[in-house]
mmCIF file of C-alpha atoms in Angstrom:
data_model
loop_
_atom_site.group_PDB
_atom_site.id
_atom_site.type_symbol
_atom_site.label_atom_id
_atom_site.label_comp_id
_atom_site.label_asym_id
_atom_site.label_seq_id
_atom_site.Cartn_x
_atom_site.Cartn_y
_atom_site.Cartn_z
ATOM 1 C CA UNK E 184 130.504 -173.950 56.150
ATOM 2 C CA UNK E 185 131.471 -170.313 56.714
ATOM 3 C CA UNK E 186 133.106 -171.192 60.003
ATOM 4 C CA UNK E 187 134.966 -174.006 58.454
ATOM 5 C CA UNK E 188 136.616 -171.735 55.364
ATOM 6 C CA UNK E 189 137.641 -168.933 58.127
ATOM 7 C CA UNK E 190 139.402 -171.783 60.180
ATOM 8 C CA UNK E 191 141.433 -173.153 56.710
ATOM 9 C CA UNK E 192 141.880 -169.482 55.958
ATOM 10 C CA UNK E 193 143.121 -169.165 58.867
ATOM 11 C CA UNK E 194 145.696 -172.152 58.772
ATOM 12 C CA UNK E 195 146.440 -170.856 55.309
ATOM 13 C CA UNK E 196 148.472 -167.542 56.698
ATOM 14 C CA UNK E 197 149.878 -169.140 59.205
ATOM 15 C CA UNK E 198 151.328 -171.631 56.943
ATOM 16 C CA UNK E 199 152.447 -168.691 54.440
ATOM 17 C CA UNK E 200 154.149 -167.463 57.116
ATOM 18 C CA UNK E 201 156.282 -170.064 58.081
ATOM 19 C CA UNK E 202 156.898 -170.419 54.538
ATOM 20 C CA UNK E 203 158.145 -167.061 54.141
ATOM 21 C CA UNK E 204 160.016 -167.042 57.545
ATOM 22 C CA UNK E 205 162.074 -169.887 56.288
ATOM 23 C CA UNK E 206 162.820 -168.736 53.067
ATOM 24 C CA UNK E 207 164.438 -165.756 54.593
ATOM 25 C CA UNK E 208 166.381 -167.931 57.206
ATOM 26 C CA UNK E 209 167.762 -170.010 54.377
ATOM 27 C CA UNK E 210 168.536 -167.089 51.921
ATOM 28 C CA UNK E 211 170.751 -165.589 54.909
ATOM 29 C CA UNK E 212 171.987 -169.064 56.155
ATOM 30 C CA UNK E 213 173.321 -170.175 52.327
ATOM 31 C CA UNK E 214 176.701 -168.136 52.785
ATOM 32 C CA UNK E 215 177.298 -164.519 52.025
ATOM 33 C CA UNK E 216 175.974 -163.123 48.393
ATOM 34 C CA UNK E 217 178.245 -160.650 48.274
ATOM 35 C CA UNK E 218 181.491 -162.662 48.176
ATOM 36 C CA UNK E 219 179.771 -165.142 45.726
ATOM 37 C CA UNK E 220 179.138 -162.355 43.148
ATOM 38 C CA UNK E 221 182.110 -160.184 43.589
ATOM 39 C CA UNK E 222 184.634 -163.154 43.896
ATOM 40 C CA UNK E 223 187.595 -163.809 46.641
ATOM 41 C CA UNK E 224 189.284 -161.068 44.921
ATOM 42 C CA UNK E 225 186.987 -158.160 45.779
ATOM 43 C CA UNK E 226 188.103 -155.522 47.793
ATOM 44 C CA UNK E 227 186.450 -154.360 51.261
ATOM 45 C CA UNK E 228 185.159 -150.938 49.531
ATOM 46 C CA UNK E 229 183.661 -153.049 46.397
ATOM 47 C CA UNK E 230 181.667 -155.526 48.912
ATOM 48 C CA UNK E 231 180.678 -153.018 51.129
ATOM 49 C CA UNK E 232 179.118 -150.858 48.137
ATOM 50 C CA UNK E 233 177.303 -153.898 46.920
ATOM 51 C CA UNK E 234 176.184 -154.960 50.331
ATOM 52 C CA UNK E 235 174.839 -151.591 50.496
ATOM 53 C CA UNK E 236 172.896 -151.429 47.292
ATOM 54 C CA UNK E 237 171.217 -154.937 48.004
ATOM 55 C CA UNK E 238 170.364 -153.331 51.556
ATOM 56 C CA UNK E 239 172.424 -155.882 53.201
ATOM 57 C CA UNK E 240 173.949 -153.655 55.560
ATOM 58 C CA UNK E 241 170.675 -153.103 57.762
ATOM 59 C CA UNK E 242 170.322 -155.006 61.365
ATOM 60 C CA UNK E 243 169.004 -158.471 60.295
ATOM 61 C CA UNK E 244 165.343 -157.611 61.680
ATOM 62 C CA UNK E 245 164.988 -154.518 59.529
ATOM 63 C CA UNK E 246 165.151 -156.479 56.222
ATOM 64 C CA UNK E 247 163.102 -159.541 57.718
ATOM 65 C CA UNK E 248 160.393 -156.841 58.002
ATOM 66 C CA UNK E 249 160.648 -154.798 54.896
ATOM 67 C CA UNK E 250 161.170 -158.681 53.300
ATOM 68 C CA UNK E 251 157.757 -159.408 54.638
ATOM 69 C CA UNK E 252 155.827 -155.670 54.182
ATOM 70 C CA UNK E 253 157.615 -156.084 50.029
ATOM 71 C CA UNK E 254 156.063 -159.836 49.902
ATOM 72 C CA UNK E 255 152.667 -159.013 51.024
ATOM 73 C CA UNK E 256 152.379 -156.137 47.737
ATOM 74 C CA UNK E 257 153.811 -158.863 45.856
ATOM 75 C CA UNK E 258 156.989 -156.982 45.431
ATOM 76 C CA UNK E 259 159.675 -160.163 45.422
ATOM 77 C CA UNK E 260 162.789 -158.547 43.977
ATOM 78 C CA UNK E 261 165.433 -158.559 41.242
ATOM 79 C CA UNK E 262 167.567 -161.363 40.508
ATOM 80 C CA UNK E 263 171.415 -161.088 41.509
ATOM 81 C CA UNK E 264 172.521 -162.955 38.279
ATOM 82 C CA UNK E 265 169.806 -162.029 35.725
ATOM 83 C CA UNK E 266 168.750 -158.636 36.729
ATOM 84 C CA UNK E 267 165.176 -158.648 36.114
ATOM 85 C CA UNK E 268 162.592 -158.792 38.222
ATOM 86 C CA UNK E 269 161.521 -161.893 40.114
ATOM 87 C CA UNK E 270 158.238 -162.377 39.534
ATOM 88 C CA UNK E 271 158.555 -161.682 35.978
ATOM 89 C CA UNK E 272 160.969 -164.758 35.526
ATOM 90 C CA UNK E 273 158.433 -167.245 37.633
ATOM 91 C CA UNK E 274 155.651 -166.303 35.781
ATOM 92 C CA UNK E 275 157.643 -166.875 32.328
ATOM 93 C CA UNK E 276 158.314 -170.514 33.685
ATOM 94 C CA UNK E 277 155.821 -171.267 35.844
ATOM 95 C CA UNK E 278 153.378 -172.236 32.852
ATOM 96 C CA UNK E 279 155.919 -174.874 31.935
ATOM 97 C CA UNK E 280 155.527 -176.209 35.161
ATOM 98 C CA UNK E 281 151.434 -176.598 35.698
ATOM 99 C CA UNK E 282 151.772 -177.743 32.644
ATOM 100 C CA UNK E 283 153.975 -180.566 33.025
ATOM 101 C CA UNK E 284 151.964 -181.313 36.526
ATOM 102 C CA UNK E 285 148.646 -181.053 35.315
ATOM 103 C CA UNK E 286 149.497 -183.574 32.423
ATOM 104 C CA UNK E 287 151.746 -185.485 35.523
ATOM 105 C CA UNK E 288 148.429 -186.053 38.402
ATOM 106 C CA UNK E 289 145.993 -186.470 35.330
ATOM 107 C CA UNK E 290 147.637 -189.892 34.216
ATOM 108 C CA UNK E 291 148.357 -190.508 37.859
ATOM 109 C CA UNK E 292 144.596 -190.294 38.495
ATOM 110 C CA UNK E 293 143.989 -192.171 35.106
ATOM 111 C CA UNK E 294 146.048 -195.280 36.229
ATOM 112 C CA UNK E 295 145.864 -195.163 40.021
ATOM 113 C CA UNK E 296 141.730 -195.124 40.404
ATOM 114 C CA UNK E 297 140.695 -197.641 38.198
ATOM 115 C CA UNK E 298 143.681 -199.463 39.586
ATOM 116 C CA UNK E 299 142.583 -199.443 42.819
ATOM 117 C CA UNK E 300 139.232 -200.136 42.452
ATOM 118 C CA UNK E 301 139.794 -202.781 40.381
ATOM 119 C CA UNK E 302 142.443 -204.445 43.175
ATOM 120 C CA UNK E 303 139.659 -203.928 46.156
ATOM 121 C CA UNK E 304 136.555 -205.433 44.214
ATOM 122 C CA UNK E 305 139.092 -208.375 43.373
ATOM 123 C CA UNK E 306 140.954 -208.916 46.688
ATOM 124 C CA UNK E 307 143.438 -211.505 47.225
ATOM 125 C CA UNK E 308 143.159 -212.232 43.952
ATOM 126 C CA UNK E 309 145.695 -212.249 40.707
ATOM 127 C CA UNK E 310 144.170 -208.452 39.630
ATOM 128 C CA UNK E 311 145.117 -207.615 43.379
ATOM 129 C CA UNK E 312 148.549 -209.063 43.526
ATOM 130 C CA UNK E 313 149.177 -207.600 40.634
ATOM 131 C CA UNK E 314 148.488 -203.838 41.485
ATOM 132 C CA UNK E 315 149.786 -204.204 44.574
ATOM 133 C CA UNK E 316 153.064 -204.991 42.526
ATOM 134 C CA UNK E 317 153.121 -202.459 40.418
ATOM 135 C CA UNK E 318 152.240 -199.956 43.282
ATOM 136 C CA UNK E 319 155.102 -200.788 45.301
ATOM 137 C CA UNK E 320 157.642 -201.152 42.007
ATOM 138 C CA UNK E 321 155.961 -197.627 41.294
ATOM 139 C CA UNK E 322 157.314 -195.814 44.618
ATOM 140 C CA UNK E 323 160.541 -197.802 44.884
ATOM 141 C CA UNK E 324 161.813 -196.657 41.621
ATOM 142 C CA UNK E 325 163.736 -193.348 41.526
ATOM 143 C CA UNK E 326 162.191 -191.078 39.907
ATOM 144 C CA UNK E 327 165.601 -189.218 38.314
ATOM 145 C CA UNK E 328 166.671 -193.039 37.457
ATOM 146 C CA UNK E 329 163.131 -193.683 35.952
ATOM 147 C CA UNK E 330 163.719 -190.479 33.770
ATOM 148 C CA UNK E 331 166.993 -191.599 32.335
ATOM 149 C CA UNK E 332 165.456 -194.923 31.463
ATOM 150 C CA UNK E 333 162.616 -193.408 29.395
ATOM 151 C CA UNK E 334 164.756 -191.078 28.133
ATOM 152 C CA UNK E 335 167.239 -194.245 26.955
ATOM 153 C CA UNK E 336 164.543 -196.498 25.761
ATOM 154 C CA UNK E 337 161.902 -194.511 23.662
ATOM 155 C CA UNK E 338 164.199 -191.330 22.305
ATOM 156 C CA UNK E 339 167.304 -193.218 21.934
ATOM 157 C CA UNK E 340 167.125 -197.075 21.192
ATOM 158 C CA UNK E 341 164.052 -196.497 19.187
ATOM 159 C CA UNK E 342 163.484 -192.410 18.293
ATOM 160 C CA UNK E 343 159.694 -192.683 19.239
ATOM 161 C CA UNK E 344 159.693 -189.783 21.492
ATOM 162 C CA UNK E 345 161.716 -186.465 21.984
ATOM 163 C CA UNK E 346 164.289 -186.813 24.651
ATOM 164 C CA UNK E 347 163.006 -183.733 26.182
ATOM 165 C CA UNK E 348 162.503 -179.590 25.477
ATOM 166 C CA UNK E 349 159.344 -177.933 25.494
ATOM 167 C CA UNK E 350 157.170 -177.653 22.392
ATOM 168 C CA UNK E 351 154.071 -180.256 21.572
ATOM 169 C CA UNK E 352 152.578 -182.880 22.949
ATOM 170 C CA UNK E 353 155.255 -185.546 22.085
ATOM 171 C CA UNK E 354 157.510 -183.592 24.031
ATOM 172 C CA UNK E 355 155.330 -183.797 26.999
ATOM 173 C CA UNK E 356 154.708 -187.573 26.470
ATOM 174 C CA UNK E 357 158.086 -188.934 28.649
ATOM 175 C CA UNK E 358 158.408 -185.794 31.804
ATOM 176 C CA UNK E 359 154.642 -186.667 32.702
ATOM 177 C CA UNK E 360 155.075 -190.146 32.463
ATOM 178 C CA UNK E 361 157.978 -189.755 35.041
ATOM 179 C CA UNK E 362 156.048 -187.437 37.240
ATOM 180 C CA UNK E 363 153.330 -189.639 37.204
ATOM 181 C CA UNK E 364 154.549 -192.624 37.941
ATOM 182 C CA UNK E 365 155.327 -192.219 42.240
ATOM 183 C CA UNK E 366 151.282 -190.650 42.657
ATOM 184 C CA UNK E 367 149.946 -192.904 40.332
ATOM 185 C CA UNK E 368 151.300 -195.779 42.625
ATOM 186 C CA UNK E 369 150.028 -194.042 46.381
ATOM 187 C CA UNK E 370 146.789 -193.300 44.667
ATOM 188 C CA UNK E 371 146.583 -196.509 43.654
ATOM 189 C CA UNK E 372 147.234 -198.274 46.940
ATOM 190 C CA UNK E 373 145.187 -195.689 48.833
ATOM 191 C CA UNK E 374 142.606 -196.120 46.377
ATOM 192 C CA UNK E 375 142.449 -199.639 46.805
ATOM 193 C CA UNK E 376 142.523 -199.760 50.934
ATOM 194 C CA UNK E 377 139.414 -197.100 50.691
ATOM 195 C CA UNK E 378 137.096 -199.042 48.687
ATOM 196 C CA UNK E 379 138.109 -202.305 50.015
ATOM 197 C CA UNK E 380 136.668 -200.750 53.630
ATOM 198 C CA UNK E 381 133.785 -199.488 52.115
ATOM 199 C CA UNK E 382 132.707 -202.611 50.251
ATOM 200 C CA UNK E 383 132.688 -203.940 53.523
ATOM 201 C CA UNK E 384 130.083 -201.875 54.745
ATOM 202 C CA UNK E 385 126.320 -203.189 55.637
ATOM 203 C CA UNK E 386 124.855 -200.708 53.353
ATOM 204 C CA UNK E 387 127.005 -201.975 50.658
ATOM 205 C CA UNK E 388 125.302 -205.197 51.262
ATOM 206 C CA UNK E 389 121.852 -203.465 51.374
ATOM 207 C CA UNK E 390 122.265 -201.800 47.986
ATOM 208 C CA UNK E 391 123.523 -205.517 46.376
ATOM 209 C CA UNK E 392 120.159 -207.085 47.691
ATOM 210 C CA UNK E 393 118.030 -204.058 46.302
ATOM 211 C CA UNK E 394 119.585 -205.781 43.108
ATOM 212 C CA UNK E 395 121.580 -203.343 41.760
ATOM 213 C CA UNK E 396 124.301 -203.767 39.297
ATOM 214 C CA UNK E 397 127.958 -204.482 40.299
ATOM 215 C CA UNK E 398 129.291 -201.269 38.641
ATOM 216 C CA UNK E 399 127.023 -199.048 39.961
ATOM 217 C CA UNK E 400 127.597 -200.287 43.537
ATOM 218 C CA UNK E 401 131.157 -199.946 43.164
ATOM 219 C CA UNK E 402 131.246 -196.428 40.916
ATOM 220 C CA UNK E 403 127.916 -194.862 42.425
ATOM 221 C CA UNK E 404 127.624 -195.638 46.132
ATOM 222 C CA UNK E 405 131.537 -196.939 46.757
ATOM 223 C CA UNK E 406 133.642 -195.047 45.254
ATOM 224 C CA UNK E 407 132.099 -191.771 46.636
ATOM 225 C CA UNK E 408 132.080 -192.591 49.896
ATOM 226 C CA UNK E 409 135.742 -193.797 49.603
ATOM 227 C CA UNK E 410 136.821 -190.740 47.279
ATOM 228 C CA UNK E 411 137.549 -188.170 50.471
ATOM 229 C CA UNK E 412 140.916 -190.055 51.641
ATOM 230 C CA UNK E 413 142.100 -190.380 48.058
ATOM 231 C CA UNK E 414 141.348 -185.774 47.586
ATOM 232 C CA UNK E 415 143.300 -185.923 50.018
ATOM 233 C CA UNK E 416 146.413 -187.758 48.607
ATOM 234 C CA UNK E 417 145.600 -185.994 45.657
ATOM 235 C CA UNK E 418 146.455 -182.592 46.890
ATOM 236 C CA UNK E 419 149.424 -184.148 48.665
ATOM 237 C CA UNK E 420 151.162 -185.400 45.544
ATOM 238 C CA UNK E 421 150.412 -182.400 43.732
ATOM 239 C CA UNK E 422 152.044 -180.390 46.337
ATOM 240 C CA UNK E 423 155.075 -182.799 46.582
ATOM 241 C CA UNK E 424 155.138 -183.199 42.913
ATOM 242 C CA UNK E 425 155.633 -179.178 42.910
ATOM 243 C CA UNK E 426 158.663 -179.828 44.723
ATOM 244 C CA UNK E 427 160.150 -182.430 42.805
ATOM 245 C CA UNK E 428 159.909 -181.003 39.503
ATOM 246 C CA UNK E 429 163.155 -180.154 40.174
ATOM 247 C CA UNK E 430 164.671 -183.900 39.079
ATOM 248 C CA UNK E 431 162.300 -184.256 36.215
ATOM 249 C CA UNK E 432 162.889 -180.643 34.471
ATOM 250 C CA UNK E 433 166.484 -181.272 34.850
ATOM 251 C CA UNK E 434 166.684 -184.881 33.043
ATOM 252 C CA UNK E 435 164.667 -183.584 30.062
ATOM 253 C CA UNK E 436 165.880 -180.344 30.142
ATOM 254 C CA UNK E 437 162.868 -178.617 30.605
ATOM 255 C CA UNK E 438 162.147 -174.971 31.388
ATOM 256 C CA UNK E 439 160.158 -174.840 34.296
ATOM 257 C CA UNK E 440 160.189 -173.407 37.630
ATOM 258 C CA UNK E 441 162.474 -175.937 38.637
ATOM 259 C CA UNK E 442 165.184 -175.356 36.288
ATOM 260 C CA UNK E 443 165.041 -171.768 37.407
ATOM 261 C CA UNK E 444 165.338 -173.086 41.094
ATOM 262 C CA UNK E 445 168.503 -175.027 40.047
ATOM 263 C CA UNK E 446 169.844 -172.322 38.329
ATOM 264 C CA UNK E 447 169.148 -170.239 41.124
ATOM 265 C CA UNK E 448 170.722 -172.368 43.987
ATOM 266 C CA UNK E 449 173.788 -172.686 41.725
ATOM 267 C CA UNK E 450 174.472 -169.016 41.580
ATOM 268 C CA UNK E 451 172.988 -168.706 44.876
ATOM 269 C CA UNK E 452 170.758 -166.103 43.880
ATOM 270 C CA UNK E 453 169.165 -166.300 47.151
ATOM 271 C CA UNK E 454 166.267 -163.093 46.059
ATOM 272 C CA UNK E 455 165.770 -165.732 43.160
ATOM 273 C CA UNK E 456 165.370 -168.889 45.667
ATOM 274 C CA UNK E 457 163.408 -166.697 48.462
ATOM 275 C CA UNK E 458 160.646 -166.010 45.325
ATOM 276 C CA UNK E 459 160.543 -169.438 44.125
ATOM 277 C CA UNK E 460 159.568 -170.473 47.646
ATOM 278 C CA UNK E 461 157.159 -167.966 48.252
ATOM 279 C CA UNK E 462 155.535 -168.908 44.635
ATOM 280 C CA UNK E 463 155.829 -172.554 45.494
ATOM 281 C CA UNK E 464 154.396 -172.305 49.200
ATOM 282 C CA UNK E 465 151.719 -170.494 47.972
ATOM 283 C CA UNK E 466 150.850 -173.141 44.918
ATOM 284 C CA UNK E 467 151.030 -175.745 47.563
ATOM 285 C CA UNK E 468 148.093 -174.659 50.323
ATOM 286 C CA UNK E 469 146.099 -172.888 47.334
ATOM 287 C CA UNK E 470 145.737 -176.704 46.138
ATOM 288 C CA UNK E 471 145.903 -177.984 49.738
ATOM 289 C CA UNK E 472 143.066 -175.371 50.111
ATOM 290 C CA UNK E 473 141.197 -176.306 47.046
ATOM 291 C CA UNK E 474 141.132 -180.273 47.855
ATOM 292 C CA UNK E 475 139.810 -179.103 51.884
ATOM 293 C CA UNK E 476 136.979 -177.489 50.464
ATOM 294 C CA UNK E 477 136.119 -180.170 47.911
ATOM 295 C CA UNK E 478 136.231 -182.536 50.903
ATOM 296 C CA UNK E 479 134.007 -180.740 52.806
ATOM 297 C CA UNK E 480 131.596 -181.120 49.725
ATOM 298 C CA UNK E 481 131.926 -184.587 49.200
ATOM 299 C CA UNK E 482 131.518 -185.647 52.857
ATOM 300 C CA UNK E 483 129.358 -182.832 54.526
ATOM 301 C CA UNK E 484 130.209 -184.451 58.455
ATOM 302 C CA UNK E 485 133.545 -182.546 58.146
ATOM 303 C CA UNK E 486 132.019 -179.023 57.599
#
């Protein structure tokens, strides 16, 4: 087990790496900062003192490495158009954000297990044509379309809901309905393939003859053994949902990380953007890391 958390460890840096590597491309690569905060009309002695206070007048490798050596003491910089720190700003929004996740995956695993379970132990049949349906209208639907919808049907045509803003529950209702809806339908549809295998099995047939009930053979000995595969999509989606906050935050207005991210790219803040990535990569193979490890525990022949 040791050997097998040094080797994810291990993939873990390199990933960060990469991560941070790219960030830095892209911050250089997204035009020049100086001339998008100073303005066409600056003159050559105004954007050469600003290029020298943001240390943008060093050889290119010089700040790659004091970029990196400033990341690793979690040092990530001031903004360029809200001069404050950073890290200070993600960590104001980023609570917005789990939030709005956590509540997003939890009705996505809500719907899309008991979906799928109920679609394999009734295959071919009208329960499985019918989650198959609604899996595949789940991840055809836009999500930013899907948003607008909600947003048009329950807060305008009939006031049930809040159209968006942070604050309590009822504003949380409609975002993590729309974030849930694309992971609810590949859980779903993964779920479903998984336990349909395993209910194939000969030992599933062993445990039926030992005359055990139909629940417990499909929610004690199935739907472990087909649980692994479906971690796994788990940690996907979260790590894709991270991504595509973005959309979501911006139809109801909410203010998460990505709403800072917008704001960000807009301005092109690009110490702003270069923190939100490192932030985000990070989230992403801390829960990639967390669902590795839980697989490991579930299905020991992978340790």
């Amino acid at each position: 087990m040791i050997r097998f958390i040094a080797g994810k460890l291990g993939a873990v840096l390199v990933t960060l790496y990469l991560a941070l590597t790219g960030a830095f491309l892209l911050g250089r690569l997204s035009g020049d900062p100086v001339t998008n905060i100073l303005g066409p009309f600056a003159t050559r002695e105004q954007a050469d003192a600003l290029r020298a206070t943001l240390g943008l007048d060093r050889p290119l490798i010089v700040q790659y490495l004091d970029y990196l050596a400033s990341t690793a003491v979690g040092d990530l910089g001031d903004s360029l158009q809200f001069y404050q720190p950073n890290l200070g700003m993600i960590f104001d929004r980023l609570p917005f954000t789990f939030q709005l996740l956590g509540a997003g995956m939890v009705l996505a695993i809500l719907a899309g297990v008991p979906l799928g379970v109920l679609a394999a132990t009734r295959e071919g049949g009208l329960w499985d044509r019918t989650a198959s349906a609604l899996a595949v209208l789940g991840q055809s639907v836009p999500v930013f379309w899907l948003g607008m919808m909600l947003v048009a049907v329950f807060a305008v045509r009939f006031g049930l809901l809040p159209a968006g803003q942070a604050g309590g529950w009822r504003n949380l209702v409609l975002p993590a309905l729309t974030m849930a809806m694309y992971p609810m339908a590949h859980i779903a549809r993964l779920t479903r393939s998984a336990m349909a295998e395993v209910l194939r099995e000969p030992y599933i047939a062993a445990v039926r003859a030992r005359g055990l009930t139909g629940w417990r053979v499909v929610f004690v000995h199935a739907l472990r053994n087909a649980s692994p595969p479906v971690l796994t999509v788990v940690a996907l989606q979260t790590g894709m949902l991270l991504s595509g906050a973005v959309a979501v935050e911006y139809v109801y207005s909410w203010p998460g990380l990505g709403s800072l991210a917008l704001q960000a790219i807009q301005f092109r803040d690009f110490p702003l953007v270069q923190a939100i990535v490192v932030v985000g990569a990070v989230s992403f193979v801390v829960i990639n890391l967390i669902a590795d490890l839980l697989y490991a525990v579930v299905d020991p022949r992978l340790r």
